[in-house]
CSV table of C-alpha atoms and ligand atoms in Angstrom, one decimal:
chain,number,residue,atom,x,y,z
A,4,MET,CA,-22.9,-22.0,-62.7
A,5,HIS,CA,-19.1,-22.2,-62.9
A,6,LEU,CA,-17.6,-23.9,-59.8
A,7,SER,CA,-15.4,-20.8,-58.9
A,8,GLN,CA,-18.6,-18.7,-59.0
A,9,VAL,CA,-20.3,-21.0,-56.5
A,10,ARG,CA,-17.3,-20.7,-54.2
A,11,LEU,CA,-17.3,-16.9,-54.6
A,12,ASN,CA,-21.1,-16.8,-53.7
A,13,LEU,CA,-20.4,-18.9,-50.7
A,14,VAL,CA,-17.6,-16.5,-49.6
A,15,TYR,CA,-20.0,-13.5,-50.1
A,16,LYS,CA,-22.7,-15.3,-48.0
A,17,LYS,CA,-20.2,-16.0,-45.2
A,18,MET,CA,-19.0,-12.3,-45.4
A,19,SER,CA,-22.5,-11.1,-45.1
A,20,ASP,CA,-23.0,-13.5,-42.1
A,21,ILE,CA,-19.9,-12.1,-40.5
A,22,ASN,CA,-21.1,-8.6,-41.1
A,23,ASP,CA,-24.5,-9.4,-39.5
A,24,LEU,CA,-22.8,-10.9,-36.5
A,25,ARG,CA,-20.4,-7.9,-36.2
A,26,ASN,CA,-23.3,-5.5,-36.3
A,27,LYS,CA,-25.0,-7.4,-33.6
A,28,MET,CA,-21.8,-7.4,-31.5
A,29,ASP,CA,-21.4,-3.7,-32.0
A,30,ALA,CA,-25.0,-3.1,-30.9
A,31,VAL,CA,-24.4,-5.1,-27.7
A,32,THR,CA,-21.1,-3.2,-27.1
A,33,LEU,CA,-22.9,0.1,-27.5
A,34,GLU,CA,-25.6,-1.0,-25.2
A,35,MET,CA,-23.0,-2.0,-22.6
A,36,ILE,CA,-21.4,1.5,-23.0
A,37,ASN,CA,-24.8,3.1,-22.4
A,38,LEU,CA,-25.3,0.9,-19.3
A,39,LEU,CA,-21.8,1.7,-18.1
A,40,LYS,CA,-22.7,5.4,-18.2
A,41,THR,CA,-25.9,4.7,-16.3
A,42,ARG,CA,-24.0,2.6,-13.7
A,43,THR,CA,-21.3,5.3,-13.3
A,44,ASP,CA,-23.9,8.0,-12.7
A,45,ILE,CA,-25.6,5.8,-10.1
A,46,ALA,CA,-22.1,5.2,-8.5
A,47,LYS,CA,-21.6,8.9,-8.3
A,48,GLU,CA,-24.9,9.5,-6.6
A,49,ILE,CA,-24.2,6.7,-4.1
A,50,GLY,CA,-20.8,8.3,-3.5
A,51,GLU,CA,-22.5,11.6,-2.6
A,52,VAL,CA,-24.9,10.0,-0.2
A,53,LYS,CA,-22.1,8.0,1.4
A,54,LYS,CA,-20.2,11.2,1.9
A,55,ASN,CA,-23.1,13.0,3.5
A,56,ILE,CA,-23.8,10.2,6.0
A,57,GLY,CA,-20.1,9.6,6.6
A,58,LYS,CA,-19.9,6.0,5.2
A,59,GLY,CA,-16.7,4.5,3.7
A,60,VAL,CA,-16.4,3.9,-0.1
A,61,ALA,CA,-16.1,0.1,-0.3
A,62,ASP,CA,-18.8,-2.1,1.1
A,63,GLU,CA,-17.4,-5.7,1.0
A,64,GLU,CA,-20.6,-7.3,2.2
A,65,ARG,CA,-22.7,-5.8,-0.6
A,66,GLU,CA,-20.0,-6.6,-3.2
A,67,ASP,CA,-19.9,-10.3,-1.9
A,68,ASN,CA,-23.7,-10.4,-2.2
A,69,LEU,CA,-23.5,-9.2,-5.8
A,70,ARG,CA,-20.6,-11.6,-6.6
A,71,GLY,CA,-22.7,-14.5,-5.3
A,72,LYS,CA,-25.6,-13.6,-7.6
A,73,ILE,CA,-23.3,-13.1,-10.6
A,74,MET,CA,-21.7,-16.5,-10.0
A,75,GLN,CA,-25.2,-18.1,-9.8
A,76,VAL,CA,-26.3,-16.4,-13.1
A,77,SER,CA,-23.0,-17.3,-14.8
A,78,LYS,CA,-23.6,-21.0,-13.9
A,79,GLU,CA,-27.2,-20.8,-15.2
A,80,ILE,CA,-26.3,-19.2,-18.5
A,81,GLY,CA,-23.0,-21.1,-19.1
A,82,LEU,CA,-20.6,-18.1,-18.8
A,83,ASN,CA,-17.1,-18.8,-17.5
A,84,GLU,CA,-17.2,-17.8,-13.8
A,85,THR,CA,-13.7,-16.5,-13.6
A,86,LEU,CA,-14.4,-14.2,-16.6
A,87,ALA,CA,-17.6,-13.0,-15.0
A,88,SER,CA,-15.8,-12.3,-11.8
A,89,LYS,CA,-13.1,-10.3,-13.6
A,90,PHE,CA,-15.7,-8.2,-15.4
A,91,LEU,CA,-17.4,-7.6,-12.1
A,92,ASN,CA,-14.1,-6.6,-10.6
A,93,PHE,CA,-13.6,-4.0,-13.4
A,94,LEU,CA,-17.0,-2.5,-12.7
A,95,LEU,CA,-16.5,-2.5,-8.9
A,96,ASN,CA,-13.1,-0.8,-9.3
A,97,GLU,CA,-14.7,1.9,-11.5
A,98,SER,CA,-17.3,2.7,-8.8
A,99,ILE,CA,-14.5,2.9,-6.2
A,100,LYS,CA,-12.5,5.3,-8.4
A,101,VAL,CA,-15.5,7.5,-9.0
A,102,GLN,CA,-16.3,7.6,-5.3
A,103,SER,CA,-12.7,8.1,-4.0
A,104,GLU,CA,-12.0,11.3,-5.9
A,105,ASN,CA,-11.9,13.6,-2.9
A,106,LYS,CA,-10.5,11.2,-0.3
A,107,GLN,CA,-8.4,13.1,2.3
A,108,THR,CA,-5.2,11.5,3.6
A,109,HIS,CA,-2.2,12.5,5.7
A,110,LEU,CA,-0.7,13.9,2.5
A,111,SER,CA,-3.6,16.3,1.8
A,112,ILE,CA,-3.4,17.5,5.4
A,113,PHE,CA,0.4,17.9,5.0
A,114,LEU,CA,-0.1,20.0,1.9
A,115,LYS,CA,-2.7,22.2,3.6
A,116,ALA,CA,-0.3,22.6,6.6
A,117,LYS,CA,2.5,23.7,4.3
A,118,SER,CA,0.4,26.3,2.6
A,119,LEU,CA,-0.7,27.7,6.0
A,120,GLU,CA,3.0,27.8,7.1
A,121,GLN,CA,3.8,29.8,4.0
A,122,LYS,CA,1.3,32.4,5.2
A,123,GLY,CA,3.2,32.5,8.5
A,124,LYS,CA,1.2,30.1,10.7
A,125,LYS,CA,3.1,27.8,13.1
A,126,ILE,CA,2.1,24.2,12.7
A,127,ILE,CA,3.3,21.2,14.6
A,128,HIS,CA,3.6,18.3,12.2
A,129,MET,CA,2.2,15.1,13.7
A,130,GLU,CA,0.6,13.9,10.4
A,131,VAL,CA,3.6,12.7,8.3
A,132,GLY,CA,5.8,9.7,8.8
A,133,GLU,CA,9.1,11.3,8.1
A,134,PRO,CA,11.9,10.8,10.6
A,135,ASP,CA,13.2,14.2,11.8
A,136,PHE,CA,16.8,12.8,12.2
A,137,SER,CA,19.5,13.7,9.7
A,138,PRO,CA,20.7,10.9,7.4
A,139,PRO,CA,24.0,9.3,8.7
A,140,GLU,CA,27.1,11.5,8.6
A,141,ILE,CA,28.7,9.1,6.2
A,142,VAL,CA,26.1,10.0,3.6
A,143,LYS,CA,27.3,13.6,3.5
A,144,LYS,CA,30.9,12.6,3.1
A,145,SER,CA,30.2,10.0,0.4
A,146,LEU,CA,28.2,12.4,-1.7
A,147,SER,CA,31.4,14.3,-2.3
A,148,GLU,CA,33.1,11.1,-3.5
A,149,VAL,CA,30.7,10.4,-6.3
A,150,PHE,CA,32.8,12.2,-9.0
A,151,GLU,CA,36.1,10.6,-8.2
A,152,LYS,CA,34.4,7.1,-7.9
A,153,GLY,CA,32.8,7.6,-11.3
A,154,PHE,CA,29.2,6.9,-10.3
A,155,MET,CA,27.7,9.3,-12.8
A,156,LYS,CA,26.4,7.3,-15.8
A,157,TYR,CA,23.6,5.0,-16.8
A,158,GLY,CA,23.5,1.7,-15.0
A,159,GLN,CA,21.7,-1.6,-14.7
A,160,ALA,CA,17.9,-1.5,-14.1
A,161,LYS,CA,18.2,-3.8,-11.1
A,162,GLY,CA,20.8,-1.6,-9.4
A,163,MET,CA,24.6,-1.5,-9.2
A,164,PRO,CA,26.0,-5.0,-8.7
A,165,ILE,CA,28.2,-3.9,-5.8
A,166,PHE,CA,25.2,-2.3,-4.1
A,167,ARG,CA,23.0,-5.4,-4.6
A,168,GLU,CA,25.8,-7.6,-3.2
A,169,ALA,CA,26.1,-5.3,-0.2
A,170,LEU,CA,22.3,-5.4,0.3
A,171,ALA,CA,22.1,-9.1,0.0
A,172,LYS,CA,24.8,-9.5,2.7
A,173,TYR,CA,23.0,-7.0,4.9
A,174,VAL,CA,19.6,-8.6,4.5
A,175,SER,CA,20.9,-12.1,5.0
A,176,GLU,CA,22.5,-11.2,8.3
A,177,LYS,CA,19.7,-9.1,9.6
A,178,PHE,CA,16.7,-11.2,8.6
A,179,ASN,CA,18.0,-14.7,8.9
A,180,THR,CA,17.8,-15.7,5.2
A,181,LYS,CA,20.2,-16.6,2.4
A,182,SER,CA,19.8,-13.9,-0.2
A,183,THR,CA,22.2,-13.2,-3.1
A,184,TYR,CA,22.4,-10.1,-5.3
A,185,GLU,CA,20.1,-11.9,-7.7
A,186,ASN,CA,17.3,-11.6,-5.2
A,187,ILE,CA,17.6,-7.8,-4.9
A,188,ILE,CA,16.2,-5.0,-7.0
A,189,VAL,CA,17.0,-1.4,-6.1
A,190,SER,CA,14.1,1.1,-6.5
A,191,PRO,CA,13.5,4.8,-5.9
A,192,GLY,CA,11.9,4.2,-2.5
A,193,ALA,CA,9.8,1.2,-1.3
A,194,ARG,CA,6.8,2.9,-3.0
A,195,PHE,CA,8.1,2.0,-6.5
A,196,SER,CA,8.9,-1.6,-5.5
A,197,ILE,CA,5.3,-1.9,-4.3
A,198,PHE,CA,3.9,-0.4,-7.4
A,199,SER,CA,6.2,-2.6,-9.5
A,200,ALA,CA,5.3,-5.9,-7.7
A,201,ILE,CA,1.6,-5.2,-7.9
A,202,SER,CA,1.7,-4.0,-11.6
A,203,THR,CA,3.9,-6.7,-12.9
A,204,LEU,CA,2.8,-9.8,-11.0
A,205,LEU,CA,-0.9,-9.3,-11.2
A,206,ASN,CA,-3.3,-8.9,-14.2
A,207,PRO,CA,-6.4,-6.8,-14.5
A,208,GLY,CA,-9.4,-8.5,-12.8
A,209,ASP,CA,-7.1,-10.4,-10.4
A,210,GLU,CA,-7.7,-9.9,-6.7
A,211,MET,CA,-5.4,-8.8,-4.0
A,212,ILE,CA,-6.1,-8.9,-0.2
A,213,VAL,CA,-5.3,-5.8,1.9
A,214,ILE,CA,-5.6,-5.9,5.7
A,215,GLU,CA,-6.9,-2.5,6.9
A,216,PRO,CA,-6.1,-0.1,8.4
A,217,ALA,CA,-3.3,0.2,5.8
A,218,TRP,CA,-1.0,2.7,4.1
A,219,PRO,CA,-3.3,3.8,1.2
A,220,ALA,CA,-0.8,3.2,-1.7
A,221,TYR,CA,-1.4,-0.6,-1.8
A,222,LYS,CA,-5.0,0.0,-2.7
A,223,ASP,CA,-4.2,2.9,-5.1
A,224,CYS,CA,-1.6,0.8,-6.9
A,225,ALA,CA,-4.1,-2.0,-7.4
A,226,LEU,CA,-6.8,0.4,-8.6
A,227,ASN,CA,-4.4,1.9,-11.0
A,228,ALA,CA,-3.5,-1.6,-12.5
A,229,GLY,CA,-7.2,-2.7,-12.7
A,230,ILE,CA,-6.8,-5.1,-9.8
A,231,LYS,CA,-9.6,-5.7,-7.3
A,232,VAL,CA,-8.8,-5.2,-3.7
A,233,ARG,CA,-10.5,-7.5,-1.1
A,234,THR,CA,-10.3,-5.6,2.1
A,235,ILE,CA,-10.1,-7.2,5.5
A,236,ASN,CA,-11.2,-4.8,8.2
A,237,THR,CA,-9.4,-5.3,11.5
A,238,THR,CA,-10.6,-3.6,14.7
A,239,LEU,CA,-9.1,-2.0,17.8
A,240,GLU,CA,-11.2,-4.3,19.9
A,241,GLU,CA,-9.5,-7.3,18.2
A,242,LYS,CA,-6.1,-5.7,18.7
A,243,TRP,CA,-5.8,-5.1,14.9
A,244,GLU,CA,-5.5,-8.9,14.2
A,245,PRO,CA,-7.1,-10.4,11.2
A,246,SER,CA,-8.7,-13.8,11.7
A,247,ILE,CA,-7.8,-16.8,9.6
A,248,GLU,CA,-11.5,-17.1,8.8
A,249,GLN,CA,-11.7,-13.6,7.4
A,250,ILE,CA,-8.8,-14.3,5.1
A,251,LYS,CA,-10.1,-17.7,4.0
A,252,LYS,CA,-13.5,-16.1,3.2
A,253,VAL,CA,-12.2,-13.7,0.6
A,254,ILE,CA,-9.9,-16.1,-1.3
A,255,ASN,CA,-11.3,-17.4,-4.6
A,256,SER,CA,-9.8,-18.5,-8.0
A,257,ASN,CA,-9.0,-14.8,-8.9
A,258,THR,CA,-7.0,-14.1,-5.7
A,259,LYS,CA,-3.4,-13.8,-6.5
A,260,MET,CA,-1.7,-11.7,-3.7
A,261,ILE,CA,-2.0,-10.7,0.0
A,262,VAL,CA,-0.3,-7.6,1.3
A,263,LEU,CA,1.2,-7.6,4.8
A,264,ASN,CA,2.7,-4.6,6.6
A,265,TYR,CA,4.2,-5.4,10.0
A,266,PRO,CA,5.2,-3.4,12.0
A,267,ASN,CA,2.1,-1.6,10.7
A,268,ASN,CA,1.5,1.9,9.5
A,269,PRO,CA,-0.8,3.3,11.1
A,270,THR,CA,-1.4,1.0,14.1
A,271,GLY,CA,2.2,0.0,15.0
A,272,LYS,CA,0.9,-3.6,15.3
A,273,ILE,CA,3.2,-6.7,14.9
A,274,LEU,CA,1.3,-10.0,14.4
A,275,PRO,CA,1.7,-12.7,17.0
A,276,GLU,CA,4.1,-15.3,15.5
A,277,LYS,CA,1.6,-18.1,15.4
A,278,LEU,CA,-1.0,-16.0,13.5
A,279,GLN,CA,1.7,-14.9,11.0
A,280,ASP,CA,2.7,-18.6,10.6
A,281,ASP,CA,-0.9,-19.5,10.0
A,282,ILE,CA,-1.4,-16.8,7.4
A,283,ILE,CA,1.7,-17.9,5.5
A,284,GLU,CA,0.3,-21.5,5.5
A,285,ILE,CA,-2.9,-20.3,3.9
A,286,VAL,CA,-0.9,-18.2,1.4
A,287,LYS,CA,1.1,-21.3,0.4
A,288,GLU,CA,-2.0,-23.5,0.2
A,289,ASN,CA,-3.5,-21.1,-2.2
A,290,ASN,CA,-0.3,-20.4,-4.1
A,291,LEU,CA,-0.6,-16.6,-3.5
A,292,TYR,CA,2.1,-14.0,-3.7
A,293,VAL,CA,2.8,-12.3,-0.4
A,294,LEU,CA,3.9,-8.7,-0.6
A,295,SER,CA,5.4,-7.9,2.8
A,296,ASP,CA,6.2,-4.3,3.3
A,297,GLU,CA,8.8,-4.3,6.0
A,298,ILE,CA,10.0,-0.7,5.9
A,299,TYR,CA,9.4,-0.3,9.7
A,300,SER,CA,11.5,-3.3,10.7
A,301,GLN,CA,14.1,-1.0,12.1
A,302,TYR,CA,11.5,0.2,14.6
A,303,VAL,CA,10.4,-2.8,16.6
A,304,LYS,CA,9.7,-3.1,20.3
A,305,THR,CA,8.5,-6.8,20.5
A,306,ASN,CA,9.5,-9.9,18.7
A,307,TRP,CA,9.2,-9.6,14.9
A,308,LYS,CA,9.9,-12.1,12.2
A,309,SER,CA,10.6,-11.1,8.5
A,310,ILE,CA,8.5,-12.9,5.9
A,311,LEU,CA,11.9,-13.8,4.3
A,312,SER,CA,12.5,-16.3,7.1
A,313,TYR,CA,9.8,-18.6,5.6
A,314,ASN,CA,11.8,-19.0,2.4
A,315,TYR,CA,8.6,-18.9,0.4
A,316,GLU,CA,9.4,-18.5,-3.3
A,317,LYS,CA,6.4,-16.3,-4.0
A,318,SER,CA,7.2,-13.6,-1.4
A,319,ILE,CA,8.3,-10.1,-2.1
A,320,VAL,CA,9.7,-8.0,0.7
A,321,THR,CA,10.0,-4.3,0.4
A,322,GLN,CA,12.6,-2.3,2.3
A,323,SER,CA,13.6,1.4,2.3
A,324,PHE,CA,16.3,3.8,3.5
A,325,SER,CA,13.5,6.4,4.1
A,326,LYS,CA,12.7,5.3,7.6
A,327,SER,CA,15.7,3.1,8.7
A,328,HIS,CA,18.3,5.8,7.7
A,329,ALA,CA,16.1,8.9,7.6
A,330,MET,CA,16.8,9.3,3.9
A,331,THR,CA,13.3,10.0,2.7
A,332,GLY,CA,14.4,12.7,0.2
A,333,PHE,CA,17.0,10.5,-1.4
A,334,ARG,CA,14.2,8.2,-2.7
A,335,ILE,CA,16.0,4.9,-2.3
A,336,GLY,CA,14.6,1.5,-1.3
A,337,TYR,CA,14.7,-2.1,-2.6
A,338,ALA,CA,12.8,-5.4,-2.9
A,339,ILE,CA,13.9,-8.9,-2.0
A,340,ALA,CA,12.4,-11.8,-3.9
A,341,ASP,CA,13.0,-14.9,-6.0
A,342,LYS,CA,15.2,-14.0,-9.0
A,343,LYS,CA,12.4,-14.8,-11.5
A,344,ILE,CA,10.2,-12.1,-9.7
A,345,ILE,CA,13.1,-9.7,-9.7
A,346,GLU,CA,13.5,-10.2,-13.5
A,347,GLN,CA,9.8,-9.3,-14.0
A,348,MET,CA,10.0,-6.3,-11.8
A,349,ALA,CA,13.3,-5.2,-13.5
A,350,LYS,CA,11.5,-4.9,-16.9
A,351,LEU,CA,9.1,-2.3,-15.6
A,352,GLU,CA,11.9,-0.5,-13.8
A,353,ALA,CA,13.9,-0.4,-17.0
A,354,LEU,CA,10.9,0.9,-18.9
A,355,CYS,CA,10.0,3.6,-16.4
A,356,LEU,CA,13.3,4.7,-15.0
A,357,THR,CA,16.3,3.2,-16.9
A,358,ASN,CA,17.9,2.9,-13.4
A,359,VAL,CA,18.0,4.5,-10.0
A,360,SER,CA,20.5,7.3,-9.8
A,361,GLU,CA,23.9,5.9,-9.2
A,362,PRO,CA,25.1,8.6,-6.9
A,363,VAL,CA,22.1,7.9,-4.6
A,364,GLN,CA,22.8,4.1,-4.8
A,365,TYR,CA,26.4,4.8,-3.8
A,366,VAL,CA,25.6,6.9,-0.7
A,367,ALA,CA,22.9,4.4,0.4
A,368,MET,CA,25.5,1.6,0.1
A,369,LYS,CA,27.8,3.7,2.4
A,370,ALA,CA,24.9,4.3,4.8
A,371,LEU,CA,24.6,0.6,5.3
A,372,GLU,CA,27.9,0.8,7.2
A,373,GLU,CA,26.4,3.1,9.8
A,374,ASP,CA,24.6,1.9,13.0
A,375,THR,CA,21.2,3.6,13.3
A,376,THR,CA,19.9,1.7,16.3
A,377,ASN,CA,20.0,5.0,18.3
A,378,ASN,CA,17.2,6.4,16.1
A,379,SER,CA,15.1,3.4,16.9
A,380,LYS,CA,15.6,3.9,20.6
A,381,ILE,CA,14.6,7.6,20.3
A,382,ILE,CA,11.4,6.7,18.4
A,383,GLN,CA,10.6,4.1,21.0
A,384,LYS,CA,11.0,6.6,23.8
A,385,ARG,CA,8.8,9.1,22.0
A,386,LEU,CA,6.1,6.4,21.4
A,387,ASP,CA,6.1,5.6,25.1
A,388,MET,CA,5.7,9.2,26.0
A,389,LEU,CA,2.9,9.7,23.3
A,390,SER,CA,1.2,6.6,24.6
A,391,GLU,CA,1.1,8.1,28.1
A,392,LYS,CA,-0.3,11.4,26.9
A,393,THR,CA,-2.9,9.7,24.6
A,394,LYS,CA,-4.1,7.7,27.6
A,395,GLU,CA,-4.3,10.9,29.7
A,396,ILE,CA,-6.4,12.6,27.1
A,397,GLY,CA,-8.7,9.7,27.1
A,398,LEU,CA,-8.4,8.3,23.6
A,399,GLU,CA,-8.6,4.6,22.9
A,400,PHE,CA,-5.7,2.8,21.2
A,401,THR,CA,-3.4,-0.2,21.5
A,402,ILE,CA,0.2,0.4,22.6
A,403,PRO,CA,2.3,0.2,19.4
A,404,ASP,CA,4.6,-2.8,19.0
A,405,GLY,CA,6.7,-0.9,16.5
A,406,ALA,CA,6.7,1.7,13.7
A,407,MET,CA,6.4,5.4,14.5
A,408,TYR,CA,2.7,6.0,15.1
A,409,ILE,CA,-0.3,5.9,17.4
A,410,PHE,CA,-3.7,5.2,15.8
A,411,ALA,CA,-6.2,6.5,18.3
A,412,LYS,CA,-10.0,6.4,18.4
A,413,ILE,CA,-11.9,9.5,19.3
A,414,ASN,CA,-15.0,8.4,21.1
A,415,GLN,CA,-17.4,11.2,20.4
A,416,LYS,CA,-20.7,10.8,18.7
A,417,GLY,CA,-20.6,11.8,15.0
A,418,PHE,CA,-16.8,12.3,15.1
A,419,ASP,CA,-15.2,12.8,11.7
A,420,GLY,CA,-11.4,12.5,11.5
A,421,VAL,CA,-11.2,14.6,8.3
A,422,GLU,CA,-13.1,17.5,9.9
A,423,PHE,CA,-11.1,17.2,13.0
A,424,ALA,CA,-7.8,17.2,11.1
A,425,ASN,CA,-8.8,20.3,9.2
A,426,ASN,CA,-10.0,22.1,12.4
A,427,SER,CA,-6.8,21.1,14.2
A,428,LEU,CA,-4.8,22.9,11.6
A,429,GLU,CA,-6.4,26.2,12.6
A,430,LYS,CA,-5.2,25.5,16.2
A,431,GLY,CA,-1.6,24.8,15.0
A,432,LEU,CA,-1.6,21.0,14.9
A,433,ALA,CA,-1.5,18.6,12.0
A,434,VAL,CA,-2.7,15.0,12.5
A,435,ALA,CA,-3.6,12.4,9.9
A,436,PRO,CA,-7.3,11.5,9.5
A,437,GLY,CA,-8.1,7.8,9.9
A,438,GLU,CA,-10.1,7.7,6.7
A,439,GLY,CA,-6.8,7.7,4.7
A,440,PHE,CA,-6.2,4.2,6.0
A,441,GLY,CA,-9.6,2.6,5.4
A,442,ASN,CA,-13.0,2.8,6.9
A,443,TYR,CA,-11.8,4.5,10.1
A,444,LYS,CA,-13.5,7.8,10.3
A,445,ASP,CA,-13.4,8.1,14.0
A,446,PHE,CA,-9.6,7.6,14.2
A,447,ILE,CA,-6.6,9.9,13.9
A,448,ARG,CA,-2.9,8.9,13.4
A,449,ILE,CA,-0.3,10.7,15.5
A,450,SER,CA,3.3,10.3,14.4
A,451,ALA,CA,6.4,10.4,16.6
A,452,CYS,CA,8.6,12.3,14.1
A,453,GLN,CA,9.4,15.4,16.1
A,454,ASP,CA,11.5,16.0,19.2
A,455,GLU,CA,9.9,15.3,22.5
A,456,LYS,CA,9.3,18.9,23.4
A,457,THR,CA,7.5,19.6,20.1
A,458,LEU,CA,5.4,16.4,20.5
A,459,MET,CA,4.5,17.4,24.0
A,460,GLU,CA,3.3,20.8,22.7
A,461,GLY,CA,1.3,19.0,20.0
A,462,MET,CA,-0.3,16.7,22.5
A,463,HIS,CA,-1.2,19.7,24.7
A,464,ILE,CA,-3.0,21.3,21.7
A,465,LEU,CA,-4.7,18.0,21.1
A,466,GLY,CA,-5.8,17.8,24.7
A,467,ASN,CA,-7.2,21.3,24.6
A,468,ILE,CA,-9.2,20.6,21.4
A,469,MET,CA,-10.6,17.4,23.0
A,470,ARG,CA,-11.7,19.3,26.1
A,471,ASP,CA,-13.3,22.1,24.1
A,472,ASN,CA,-15.3,19.7,21.9
B,520,PMP,N1,5.3,1.6,3.0
B,520,PMP,C1,4.8,2.2,4.1
B,520,PMP,C2,4.0,1.4,5.1
B,520,PMP,C3,5.0,3.6,4.3
B,520,PMP,O1,4.4,4.1,5.4
B,520,PMP,C4,5.7,4.4,3.4
B,520,PMP,C5,5.9,5.8,3.5
B,520,PMP,N2,5.3,6.5,4.5
B,520,PMP,C6,6.3,3.7,2.3
B,520,PMP,C7,6.1,2.3,2.1
B,520,PMP,C8,7.0,4.4,1.2
B,520,PMP,O2,8.4,4.5,1.6
B,520,PMP,P1,9.5,5.1,0.6
B,520,PMP,O3,9.8,6.5,1.1
B,520,PMP,O4,10.6,4.2,0.7
B,520,PMP,O5,8.9,5.1,-0.8
């Protein structure tokens, strides 16, 4: 046989080998798809049962158990453990997605309240975290200057340089840090900064620690980006403080970020300084990102220290004009981080938004000149009043150290916050069910975002409902 024919035969043989292997791989993949369908159906069934017995979606203990078994098997069969863990994270997230479809949060109650109002019902809104104050007067005036100042065109993704300069100065003075404009990215609300930090700094299969109760968007952003959330459940009995052991226990080679939010929504908690210092130590030891959502820093009663003051290069702090300047509808916030992180976040912002509206950036820059400490005093006074009333009604809670909420436990057998929030609407009161913030079915969140008289009326309705139950 001619030499070239021999070579050709060899190539044909190899091709046929590849085809055999490909067919095998396809068969395995198809089998996996069939198994995925079976697994998803089972997850749905479990979701239904959990709903009926009032159990939360995620079960960290069971997940840990399974993770342990998978690590063991991976060792035995020689599969890379990080890869196995990432694959497991994908599967666990899919189950959570399937089971979380009808989760009710403060937003769903708000929307129901709005539609009842359209039908003429009077509702007292104690479910949403939206300050009832007007934005500072200077915002109104500066809106009319936008044309003559020429803030009407496309701009830089990270934000207008003069605004970033102004924010850097503001942040440095307020939070005892040395930030420059390079450390700032402007975003349409803190929500987008949070989405952007999670989506750009982490990869699918990575893990992120969330301390609950927590604002639900951290978890939702992670789920959306294929990131596995490791939840730490804190309790009222432990004054909403996570233990260092709890945090250490969930950290593994896939853990990339921890989310902190103090003053906290919904509990109003501020961590004791020593505990916060210890958490940052662990974060540094494990080279994690720390995403610290500090949008309630304007509303603090006790000592509070920004994560910026640790000068840790893997920290991202989010801030917003929504709460500090009552500018929720303007959709304007920002993040403060190392300039390399800002560069990464800016790529996503350019892709999604081009830039934040320049007129809005301009008025927010002007709002920085205004002193809003009076708003903080008003919220504090209301929280004191709400705390008194909550005590009178007989609910269990910890006095908030800051933020704008009271997270209270209703000590009644079989109590369900979602049912309660829906029934309260009929009586003219909207409160947020605890379930929106984690596995806290027997809690409700009451917010201090109405004038005192309205809040008193709301608490009166709440007291009546409690008595009738
Ligand atoms: N973080 C927390 C803890 C919040 O409660 C909220 C809004 N309620 C946000 C972020 C979002 O704020 P923004 O309006 O700036 O997007």
